[in-house]
PDB file of C-alpha atoms in Angstrom:
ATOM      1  CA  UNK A  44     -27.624  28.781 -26.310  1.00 59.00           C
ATOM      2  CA  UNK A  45     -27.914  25.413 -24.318  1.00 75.00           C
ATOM      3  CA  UNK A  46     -28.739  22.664 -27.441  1.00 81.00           C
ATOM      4  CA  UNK A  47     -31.696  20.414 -26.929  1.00 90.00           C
ATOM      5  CA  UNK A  48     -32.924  17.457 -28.556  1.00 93.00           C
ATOM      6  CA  UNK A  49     -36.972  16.279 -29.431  1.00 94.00           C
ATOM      7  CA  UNK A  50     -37.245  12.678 -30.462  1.00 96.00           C
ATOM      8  CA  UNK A  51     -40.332  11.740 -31.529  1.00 96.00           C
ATOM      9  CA  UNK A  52     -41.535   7.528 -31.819  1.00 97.00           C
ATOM     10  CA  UNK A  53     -44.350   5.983 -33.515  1.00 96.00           C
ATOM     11  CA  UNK A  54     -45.897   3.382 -30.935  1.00 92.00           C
ATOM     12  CA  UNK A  55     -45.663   0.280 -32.370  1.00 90.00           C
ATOM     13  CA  UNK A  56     -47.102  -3.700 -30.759  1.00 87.00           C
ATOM     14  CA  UNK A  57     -43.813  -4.367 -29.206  1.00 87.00           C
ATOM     15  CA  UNK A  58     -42.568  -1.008 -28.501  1.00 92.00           C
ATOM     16  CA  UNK A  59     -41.045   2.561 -29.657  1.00 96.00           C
ATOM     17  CA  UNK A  60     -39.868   3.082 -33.373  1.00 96.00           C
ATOM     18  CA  UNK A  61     -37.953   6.370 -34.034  1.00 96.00           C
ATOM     19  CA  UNK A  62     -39.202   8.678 -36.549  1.00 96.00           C
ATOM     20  CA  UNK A  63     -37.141  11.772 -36.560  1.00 94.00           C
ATOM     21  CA  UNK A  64     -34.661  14.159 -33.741  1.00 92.00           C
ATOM     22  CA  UNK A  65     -34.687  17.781 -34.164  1.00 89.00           C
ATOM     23  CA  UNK A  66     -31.346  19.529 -32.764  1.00 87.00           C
ATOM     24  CA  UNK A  67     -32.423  23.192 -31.034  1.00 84.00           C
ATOM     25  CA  UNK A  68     -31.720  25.790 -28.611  1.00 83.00           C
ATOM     26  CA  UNK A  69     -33.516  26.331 -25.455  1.00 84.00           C
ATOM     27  CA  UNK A  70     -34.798  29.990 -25.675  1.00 72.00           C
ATOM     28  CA  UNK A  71     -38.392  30.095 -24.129  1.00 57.00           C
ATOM     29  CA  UNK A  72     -38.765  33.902 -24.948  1.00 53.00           C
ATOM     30  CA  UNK A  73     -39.682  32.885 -28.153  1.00 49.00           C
ATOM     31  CA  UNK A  74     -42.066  30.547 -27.374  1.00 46.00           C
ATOM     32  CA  UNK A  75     -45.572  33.473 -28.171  1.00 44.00           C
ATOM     33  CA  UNK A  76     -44.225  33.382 -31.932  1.00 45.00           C
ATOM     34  CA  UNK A  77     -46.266  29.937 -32.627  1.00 43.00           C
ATOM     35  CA  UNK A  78     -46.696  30.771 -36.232  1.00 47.00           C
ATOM     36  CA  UNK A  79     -42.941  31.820 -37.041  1.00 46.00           C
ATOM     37  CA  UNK A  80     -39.842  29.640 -37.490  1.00 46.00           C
ATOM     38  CA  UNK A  81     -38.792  29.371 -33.949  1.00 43.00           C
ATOM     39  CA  UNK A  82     -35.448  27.533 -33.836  1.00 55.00           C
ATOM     40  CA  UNK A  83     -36.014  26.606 -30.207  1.00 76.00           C
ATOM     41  CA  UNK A  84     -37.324  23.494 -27.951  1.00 83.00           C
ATOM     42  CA  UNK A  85     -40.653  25.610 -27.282  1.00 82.00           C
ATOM     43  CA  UNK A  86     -40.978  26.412 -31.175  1.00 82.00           C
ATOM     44  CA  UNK A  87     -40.464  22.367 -32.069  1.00 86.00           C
ATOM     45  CA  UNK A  88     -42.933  21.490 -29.388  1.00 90.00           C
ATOM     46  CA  UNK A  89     -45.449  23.792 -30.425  1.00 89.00           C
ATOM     47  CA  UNK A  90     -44.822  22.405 -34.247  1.00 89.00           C
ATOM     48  CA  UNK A  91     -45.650  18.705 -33.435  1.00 92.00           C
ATOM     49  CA  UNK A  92     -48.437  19.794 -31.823  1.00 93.00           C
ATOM     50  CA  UNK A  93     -49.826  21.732 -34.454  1.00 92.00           C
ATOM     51  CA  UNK A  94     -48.638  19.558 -37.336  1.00 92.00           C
ATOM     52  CA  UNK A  95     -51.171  17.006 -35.162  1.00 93.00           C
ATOM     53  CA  UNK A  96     -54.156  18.775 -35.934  1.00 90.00           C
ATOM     54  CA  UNK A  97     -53.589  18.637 -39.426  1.00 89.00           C
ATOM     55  CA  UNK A  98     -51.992  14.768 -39.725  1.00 91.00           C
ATOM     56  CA  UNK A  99     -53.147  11.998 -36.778  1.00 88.00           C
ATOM     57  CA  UNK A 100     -50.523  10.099 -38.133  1.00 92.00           C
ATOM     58  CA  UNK A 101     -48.097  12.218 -36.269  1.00 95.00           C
ATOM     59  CA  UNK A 102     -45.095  10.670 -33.990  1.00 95.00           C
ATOM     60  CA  UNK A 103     -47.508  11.395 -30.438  1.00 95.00           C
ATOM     61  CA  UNK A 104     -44.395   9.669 -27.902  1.00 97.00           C
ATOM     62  CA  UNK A 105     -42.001  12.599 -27.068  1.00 96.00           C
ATOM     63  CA  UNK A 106     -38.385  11.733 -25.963  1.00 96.00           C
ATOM     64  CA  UNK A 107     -35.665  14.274 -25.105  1.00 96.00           C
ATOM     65  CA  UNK A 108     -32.882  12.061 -26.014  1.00 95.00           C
ATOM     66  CA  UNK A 109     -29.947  11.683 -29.017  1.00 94.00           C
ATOM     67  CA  UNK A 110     -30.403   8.502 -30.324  1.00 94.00           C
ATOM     68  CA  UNK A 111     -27.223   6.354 -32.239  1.00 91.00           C
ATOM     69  CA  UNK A 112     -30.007   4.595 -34.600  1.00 82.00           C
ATOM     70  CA  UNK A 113     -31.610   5.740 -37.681  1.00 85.00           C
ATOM     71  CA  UNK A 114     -35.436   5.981 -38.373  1.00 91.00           C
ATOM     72  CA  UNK A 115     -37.108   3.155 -37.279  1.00 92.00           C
ATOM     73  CA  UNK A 116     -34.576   2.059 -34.828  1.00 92.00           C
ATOM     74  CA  UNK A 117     -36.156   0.968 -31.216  1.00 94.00           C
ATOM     75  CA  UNK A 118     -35.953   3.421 -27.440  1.00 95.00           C
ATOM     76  CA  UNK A 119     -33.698   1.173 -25.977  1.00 94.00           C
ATOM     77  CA  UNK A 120     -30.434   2.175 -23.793  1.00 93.00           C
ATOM     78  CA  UNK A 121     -28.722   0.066 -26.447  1.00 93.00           C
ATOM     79  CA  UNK A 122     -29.908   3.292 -29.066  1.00 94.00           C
ATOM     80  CA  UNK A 123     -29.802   5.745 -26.137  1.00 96.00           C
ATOM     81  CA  UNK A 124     -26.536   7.925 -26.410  1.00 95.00           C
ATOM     82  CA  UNK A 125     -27.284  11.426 -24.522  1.00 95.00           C
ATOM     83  CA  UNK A 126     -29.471  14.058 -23.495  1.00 96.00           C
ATOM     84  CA  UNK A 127     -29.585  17.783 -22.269  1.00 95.00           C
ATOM     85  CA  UNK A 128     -32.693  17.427 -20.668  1.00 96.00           C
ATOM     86  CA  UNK A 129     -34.315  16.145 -17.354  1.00 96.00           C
ATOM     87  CA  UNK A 130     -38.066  14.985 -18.152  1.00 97.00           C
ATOM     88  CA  UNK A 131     -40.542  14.122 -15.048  1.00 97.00           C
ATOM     89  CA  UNK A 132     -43.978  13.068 -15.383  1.00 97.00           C
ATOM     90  CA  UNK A 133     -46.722  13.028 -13.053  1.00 97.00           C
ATOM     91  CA  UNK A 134     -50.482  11.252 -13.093  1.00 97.00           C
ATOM     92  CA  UNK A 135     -53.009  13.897 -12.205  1.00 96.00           C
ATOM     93  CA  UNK A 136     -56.801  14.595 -12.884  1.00 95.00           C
ATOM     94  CA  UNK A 137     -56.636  18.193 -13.554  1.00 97.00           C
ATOM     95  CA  UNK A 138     -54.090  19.094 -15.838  1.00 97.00           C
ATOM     96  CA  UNK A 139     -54.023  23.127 -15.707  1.00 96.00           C
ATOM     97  CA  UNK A 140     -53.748  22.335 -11.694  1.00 97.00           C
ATOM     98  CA  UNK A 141     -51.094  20.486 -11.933  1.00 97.00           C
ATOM     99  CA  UNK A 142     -49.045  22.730 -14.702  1.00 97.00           C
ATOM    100  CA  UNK A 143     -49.425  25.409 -12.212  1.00 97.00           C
ATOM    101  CA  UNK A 144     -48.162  23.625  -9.060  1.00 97.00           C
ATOM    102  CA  UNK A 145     -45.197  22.071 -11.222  1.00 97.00           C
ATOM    103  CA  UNK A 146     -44.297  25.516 -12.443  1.00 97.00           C
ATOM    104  CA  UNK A 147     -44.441  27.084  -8.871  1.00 97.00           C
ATOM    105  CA  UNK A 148     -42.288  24.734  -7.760  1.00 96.00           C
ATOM    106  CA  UNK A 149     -39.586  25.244 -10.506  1.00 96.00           C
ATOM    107  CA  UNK A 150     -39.934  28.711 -10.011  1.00 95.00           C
ATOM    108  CA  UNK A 151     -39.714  28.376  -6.473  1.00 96.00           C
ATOM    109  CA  UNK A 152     -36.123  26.670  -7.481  1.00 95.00           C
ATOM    110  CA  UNK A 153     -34.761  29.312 -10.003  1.00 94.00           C
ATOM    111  CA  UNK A 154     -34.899  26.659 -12.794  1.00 94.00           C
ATOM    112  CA  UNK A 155     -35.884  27.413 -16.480  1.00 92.00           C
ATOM    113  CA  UNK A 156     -38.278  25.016 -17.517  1.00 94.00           C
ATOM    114  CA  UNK A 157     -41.445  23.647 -19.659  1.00 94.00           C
ATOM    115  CA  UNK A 158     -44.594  22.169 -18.651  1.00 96.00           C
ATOM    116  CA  UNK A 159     -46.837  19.770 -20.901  1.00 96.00           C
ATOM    117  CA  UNK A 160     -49.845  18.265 -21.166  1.00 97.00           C
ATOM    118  CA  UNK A 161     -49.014  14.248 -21.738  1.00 97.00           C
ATOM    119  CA  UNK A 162     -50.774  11.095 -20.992  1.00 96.00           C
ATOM    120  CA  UNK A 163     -49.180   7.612 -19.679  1.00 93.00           C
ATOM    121  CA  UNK A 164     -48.389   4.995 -22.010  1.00 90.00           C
ATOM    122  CA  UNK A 165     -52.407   2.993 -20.731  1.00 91.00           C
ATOM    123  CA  UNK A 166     -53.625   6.815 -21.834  1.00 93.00           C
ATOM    124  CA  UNK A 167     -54.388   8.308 -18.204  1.00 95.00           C
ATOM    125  CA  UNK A 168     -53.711  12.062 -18.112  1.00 97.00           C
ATOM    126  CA  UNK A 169     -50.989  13.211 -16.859  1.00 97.00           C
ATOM    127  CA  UNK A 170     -48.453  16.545 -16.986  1.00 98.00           C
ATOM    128  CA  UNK A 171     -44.850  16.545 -17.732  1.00 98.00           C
ATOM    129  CA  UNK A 172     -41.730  18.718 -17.236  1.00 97.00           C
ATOM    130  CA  UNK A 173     -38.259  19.336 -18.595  1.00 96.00           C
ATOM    131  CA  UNK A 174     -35.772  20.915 -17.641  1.00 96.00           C
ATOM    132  CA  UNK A 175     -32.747  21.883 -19.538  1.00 94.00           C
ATOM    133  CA  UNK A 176     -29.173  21.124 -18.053  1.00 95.00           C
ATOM    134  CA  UNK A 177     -25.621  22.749 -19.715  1.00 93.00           C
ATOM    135  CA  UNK A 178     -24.048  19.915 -21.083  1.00 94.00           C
ATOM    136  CA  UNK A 179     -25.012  16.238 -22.083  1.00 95.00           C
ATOM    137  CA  UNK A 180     -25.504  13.415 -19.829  1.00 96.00           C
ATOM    138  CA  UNK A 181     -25.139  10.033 -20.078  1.00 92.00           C
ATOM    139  CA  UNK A 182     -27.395   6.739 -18.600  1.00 89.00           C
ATOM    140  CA  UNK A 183     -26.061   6.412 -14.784  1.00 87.00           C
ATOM    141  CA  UNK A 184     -26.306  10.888 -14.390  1.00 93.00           C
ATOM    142  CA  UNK A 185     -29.776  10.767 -16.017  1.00 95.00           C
ATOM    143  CA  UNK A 186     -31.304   8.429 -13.174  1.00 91.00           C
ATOM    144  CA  UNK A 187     -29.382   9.972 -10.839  1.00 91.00           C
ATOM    145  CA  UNK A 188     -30.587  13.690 -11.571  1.00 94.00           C
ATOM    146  CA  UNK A 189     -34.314  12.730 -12.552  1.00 94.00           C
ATOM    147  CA  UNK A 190     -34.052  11.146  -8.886  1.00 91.00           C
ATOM    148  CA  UNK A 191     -33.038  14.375  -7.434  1.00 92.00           C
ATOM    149  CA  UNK A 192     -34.946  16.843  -9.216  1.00 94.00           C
ATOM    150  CA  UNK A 193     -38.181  14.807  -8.492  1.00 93.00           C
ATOM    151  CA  UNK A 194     -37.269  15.103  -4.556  1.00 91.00           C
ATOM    152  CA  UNK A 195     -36.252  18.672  -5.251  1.00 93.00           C
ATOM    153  CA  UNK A 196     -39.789  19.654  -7.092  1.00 95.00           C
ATOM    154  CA  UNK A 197     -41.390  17.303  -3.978  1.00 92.00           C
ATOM    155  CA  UNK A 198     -44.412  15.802  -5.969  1.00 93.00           C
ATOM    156  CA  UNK A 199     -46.522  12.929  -5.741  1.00 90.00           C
ATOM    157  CA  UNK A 200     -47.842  10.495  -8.054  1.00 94.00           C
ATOM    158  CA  UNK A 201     -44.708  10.522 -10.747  1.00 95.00           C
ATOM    159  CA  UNK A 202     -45.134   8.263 -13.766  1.00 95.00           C
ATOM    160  CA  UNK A 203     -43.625   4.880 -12.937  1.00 93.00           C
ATOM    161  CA  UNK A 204     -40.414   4.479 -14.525  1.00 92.00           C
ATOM    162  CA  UNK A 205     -39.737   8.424 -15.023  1.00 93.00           C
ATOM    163  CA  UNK A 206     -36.093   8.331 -13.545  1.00 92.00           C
ATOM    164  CA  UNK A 207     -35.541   5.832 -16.530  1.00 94.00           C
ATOM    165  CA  UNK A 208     -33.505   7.569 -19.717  1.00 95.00           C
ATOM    166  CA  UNK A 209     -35.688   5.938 -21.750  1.00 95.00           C
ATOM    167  CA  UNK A 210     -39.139   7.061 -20.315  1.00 96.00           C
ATOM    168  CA  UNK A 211     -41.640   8.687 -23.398  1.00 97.00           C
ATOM    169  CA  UNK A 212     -44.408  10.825 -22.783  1.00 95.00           C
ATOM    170  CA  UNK A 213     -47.212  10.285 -25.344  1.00 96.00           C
ATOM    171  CA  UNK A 214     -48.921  13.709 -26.635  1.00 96.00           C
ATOM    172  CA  UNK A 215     -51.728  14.443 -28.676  1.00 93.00           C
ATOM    173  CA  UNK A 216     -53.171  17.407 -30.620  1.00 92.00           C
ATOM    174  CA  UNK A 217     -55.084  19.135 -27.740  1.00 93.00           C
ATOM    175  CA  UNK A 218     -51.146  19.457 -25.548  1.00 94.00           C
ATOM    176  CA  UNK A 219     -50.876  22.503 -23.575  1.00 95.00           C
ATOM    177  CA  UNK A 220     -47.379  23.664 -23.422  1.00 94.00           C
ATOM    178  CA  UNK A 221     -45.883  26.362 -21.455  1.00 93.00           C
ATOM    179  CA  UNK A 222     -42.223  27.462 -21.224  1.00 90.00           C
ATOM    180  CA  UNK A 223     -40.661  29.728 -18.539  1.00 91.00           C
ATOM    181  CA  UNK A 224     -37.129  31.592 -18.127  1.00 89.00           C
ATOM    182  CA  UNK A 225     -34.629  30.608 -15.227  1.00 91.00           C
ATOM    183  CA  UNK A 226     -31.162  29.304 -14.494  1.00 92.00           C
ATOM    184  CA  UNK A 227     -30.033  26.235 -16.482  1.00 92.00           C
ATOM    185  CA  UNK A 228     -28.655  23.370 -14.320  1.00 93.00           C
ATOM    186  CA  UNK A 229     -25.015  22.589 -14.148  1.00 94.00           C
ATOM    187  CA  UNK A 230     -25.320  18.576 -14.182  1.00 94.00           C
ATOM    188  CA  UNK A 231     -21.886  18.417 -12.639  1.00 93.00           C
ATOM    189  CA  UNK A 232     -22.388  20.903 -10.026  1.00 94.00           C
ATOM    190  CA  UNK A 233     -25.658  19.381  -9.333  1.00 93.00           C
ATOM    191  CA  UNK A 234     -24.130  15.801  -8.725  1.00 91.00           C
ATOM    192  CA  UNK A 235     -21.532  16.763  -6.235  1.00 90.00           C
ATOM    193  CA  UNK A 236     -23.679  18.886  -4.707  1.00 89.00           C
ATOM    194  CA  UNK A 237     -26.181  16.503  -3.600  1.00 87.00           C
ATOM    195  CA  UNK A 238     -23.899  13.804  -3.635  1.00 82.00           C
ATOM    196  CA  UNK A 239     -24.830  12.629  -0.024  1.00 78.00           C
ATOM    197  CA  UNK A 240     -28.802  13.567  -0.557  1.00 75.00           C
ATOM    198  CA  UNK A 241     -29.442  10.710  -3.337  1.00 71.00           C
ATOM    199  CA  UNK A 242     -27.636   8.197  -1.193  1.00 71.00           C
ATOM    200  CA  UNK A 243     -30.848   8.189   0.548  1.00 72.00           C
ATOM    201  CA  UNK A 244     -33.672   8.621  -2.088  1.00 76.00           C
ATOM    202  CA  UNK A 245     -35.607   5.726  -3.711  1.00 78.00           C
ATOM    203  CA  UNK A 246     -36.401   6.480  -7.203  1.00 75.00           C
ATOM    204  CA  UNK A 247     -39.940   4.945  -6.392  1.00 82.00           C
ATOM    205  CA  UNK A 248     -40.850   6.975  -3.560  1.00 83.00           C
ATOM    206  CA  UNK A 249     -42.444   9.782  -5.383  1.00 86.00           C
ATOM    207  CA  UNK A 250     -44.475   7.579  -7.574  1.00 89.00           C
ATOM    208  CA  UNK A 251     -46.755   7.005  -4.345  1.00 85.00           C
ATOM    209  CA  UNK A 252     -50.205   8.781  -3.762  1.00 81.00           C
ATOM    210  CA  UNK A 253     -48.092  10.742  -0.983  1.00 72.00           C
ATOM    211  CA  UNK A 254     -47.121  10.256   2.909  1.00 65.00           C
ATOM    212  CA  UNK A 255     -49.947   8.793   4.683  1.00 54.00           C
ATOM    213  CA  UNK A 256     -51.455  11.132   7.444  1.00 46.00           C
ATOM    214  CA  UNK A 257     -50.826  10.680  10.564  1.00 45.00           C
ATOM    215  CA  UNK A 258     -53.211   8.939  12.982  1.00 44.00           C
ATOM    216  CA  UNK A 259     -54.840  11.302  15.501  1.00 49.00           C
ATOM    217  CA  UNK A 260     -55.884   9.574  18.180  1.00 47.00           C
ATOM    218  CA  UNK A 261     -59.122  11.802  20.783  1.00 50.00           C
ATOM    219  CA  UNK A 262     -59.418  10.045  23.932  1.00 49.00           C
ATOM    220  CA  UNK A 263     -63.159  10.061  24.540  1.00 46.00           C
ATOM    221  CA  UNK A 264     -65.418  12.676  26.708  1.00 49.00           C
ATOM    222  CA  UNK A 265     -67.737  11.049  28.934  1.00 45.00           C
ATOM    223  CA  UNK A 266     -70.645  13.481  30.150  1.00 49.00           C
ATOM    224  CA  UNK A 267     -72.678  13.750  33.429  1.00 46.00           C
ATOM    225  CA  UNK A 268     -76.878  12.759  32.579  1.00 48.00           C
ATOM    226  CA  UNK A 269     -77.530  16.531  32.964  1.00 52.00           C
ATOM    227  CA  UNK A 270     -74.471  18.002  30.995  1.00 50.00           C
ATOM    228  CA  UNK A 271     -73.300  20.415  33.827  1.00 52.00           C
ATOM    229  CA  UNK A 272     -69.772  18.104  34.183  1.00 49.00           C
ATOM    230  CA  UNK A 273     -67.422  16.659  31.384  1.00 51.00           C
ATOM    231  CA  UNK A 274     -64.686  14.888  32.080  1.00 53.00           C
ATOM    232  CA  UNK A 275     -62.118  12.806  30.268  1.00 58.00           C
ATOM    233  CA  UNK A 276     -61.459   9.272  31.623  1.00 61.00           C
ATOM    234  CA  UNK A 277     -58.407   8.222  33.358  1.00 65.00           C
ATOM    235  CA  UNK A 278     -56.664   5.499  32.144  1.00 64.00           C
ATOM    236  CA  UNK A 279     -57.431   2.580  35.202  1.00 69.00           C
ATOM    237  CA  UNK A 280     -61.006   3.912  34.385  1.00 67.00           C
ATOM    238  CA  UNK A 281     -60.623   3.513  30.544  1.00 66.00           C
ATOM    239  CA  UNK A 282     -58.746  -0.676  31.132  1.00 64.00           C
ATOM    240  CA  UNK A 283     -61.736  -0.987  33.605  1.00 69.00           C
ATOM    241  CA  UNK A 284     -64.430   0.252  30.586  1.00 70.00           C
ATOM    242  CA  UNK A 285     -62.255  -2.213  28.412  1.00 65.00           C
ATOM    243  CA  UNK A 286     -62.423  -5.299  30.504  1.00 62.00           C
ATOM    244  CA  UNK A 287     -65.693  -4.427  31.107  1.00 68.00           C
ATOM    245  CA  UNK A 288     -67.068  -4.588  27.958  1.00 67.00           C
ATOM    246  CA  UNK A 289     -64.784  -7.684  26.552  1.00 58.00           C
ATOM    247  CA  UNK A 290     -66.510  -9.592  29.105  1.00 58.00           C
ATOM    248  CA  UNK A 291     -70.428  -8.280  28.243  1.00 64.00           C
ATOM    249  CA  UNK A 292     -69.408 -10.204  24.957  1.00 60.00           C
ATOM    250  CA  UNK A 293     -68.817 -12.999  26.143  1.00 58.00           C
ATOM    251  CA  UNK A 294     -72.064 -13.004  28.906  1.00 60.00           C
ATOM    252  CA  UNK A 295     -69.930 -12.973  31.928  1.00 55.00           C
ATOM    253  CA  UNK A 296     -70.980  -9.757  34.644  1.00 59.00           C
ATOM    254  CA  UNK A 297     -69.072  -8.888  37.569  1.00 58.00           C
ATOM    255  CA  UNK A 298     -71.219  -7.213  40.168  1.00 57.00           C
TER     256      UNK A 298
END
């Protein structure tokens, strides 16, 4: 099995302070037995949600990161040491819409995956998902592979700061979480094979609303009084209707 981490932080006035990391394996076939000791990412993720029901004083800021520090130790890249997983984040106001689009689209790749329900750190909804990779990576592969998977899944509105090692998603007891079967990314392989592909992505573009629409431009239809002849204008008759009317504004009529 491909180990995992959860790290879970408190939210505190100036920032993150860990509480606890659980070590598992990422087997989302397990992840109907919600009752059971599940040993798996799904099976931990379904646990901190339910242990929210039950205790609001829960850890609600997910990270899928090893940490050097002990409990109480701050998310900094200072504390940050690894991670197996790729996390993106997306604003979005329908969640189950969103979950479903996400998932198509990792399906659409072959990748094994979760989607969540999370919310920004201001509280605005939005959905996350991870993605597990073979081995461990360290700070400059994370940003590089977040930045690739988010052109690769080709969504809009990412979470500012998502490509960022550090980047928490914030939970609560109502989280929605569904886990799906596929390959499991070779970080390695993934690098050299879009080596020449991330040359060319900013990490930022995806956090836009999306690519503006183009601008259609429909050259008017001028109509005979009686409506038996249309015809479009030519373009000496359109300057003409243009120089026409720029001097009307100004009171000056040529007869």
């Amino acid at each position: 099995m491909i180990q995992q981490y959860l790290t879970r932080f408190d939210r505190t006035r100036v920032g993150y302070s860990l509480v606890d990391t659980y070590h598992a394996d990422w087997n989302p076939t397990s992840h109907h037995d919600n009752g059971g000791q599940t040993y798996d990412i799904a099976g931990y993720l379904f646990g901190a949600v339910t242990l929210m029901k039950d205790r609001p004083t829960e850890p609600k800021a997910w990270g899928f990161g090893s940490y050097v520090g002990k409990k109480g130790s701050e998310n900094t890249s200072d504390n940050w040491r690894e991670t197996r997983t790729i996390k993106l984040e997306y604003h979005t106001k329908d969640r189950p819409q969103k979950r479903r689009e996400l998932h198509e689209a990792a399906e659409r790749l072959g990748y094994a995956h979760c989607v969540f329900d999370s919310s920004d750190r201001y509280g605005a909804p939005t959905v996350a998902i991870i993605l597990p990779l073979t081995e461990a990576i360290n700070e400059g592969r994370y940003a590089r592979l977040a930045t690739v998977f988010a052109f690769e899944l080709d969504h809009w509105r990412a979470v500012d700061g998502y490509s960022s090692m550090t980047h928490l998603a914030h939970v609560d007891q109502d989280c929605v979480i569904e886990t799906f079967e596929g390959a499991v990314i070779s970080p390695s392989a993934k690098i050299k094979e879009t080596k020449n592909l991330y040359q060319n992505i900013n990490p930022k573009h995806f956090c836009a609303a999306g690519p503006k629409a183009a601008v259609h431009l429909v050259e008017p239809i001028f109509t005979s009084h009686d409506g038996l002849f249309e015809w479009t204008a030519t373009a000496t008759e359109t300057a003409q209707m243009t120089a026409d009317s720029l001097l009307a504004s100004i009171g000056v009529r040529l007869d």
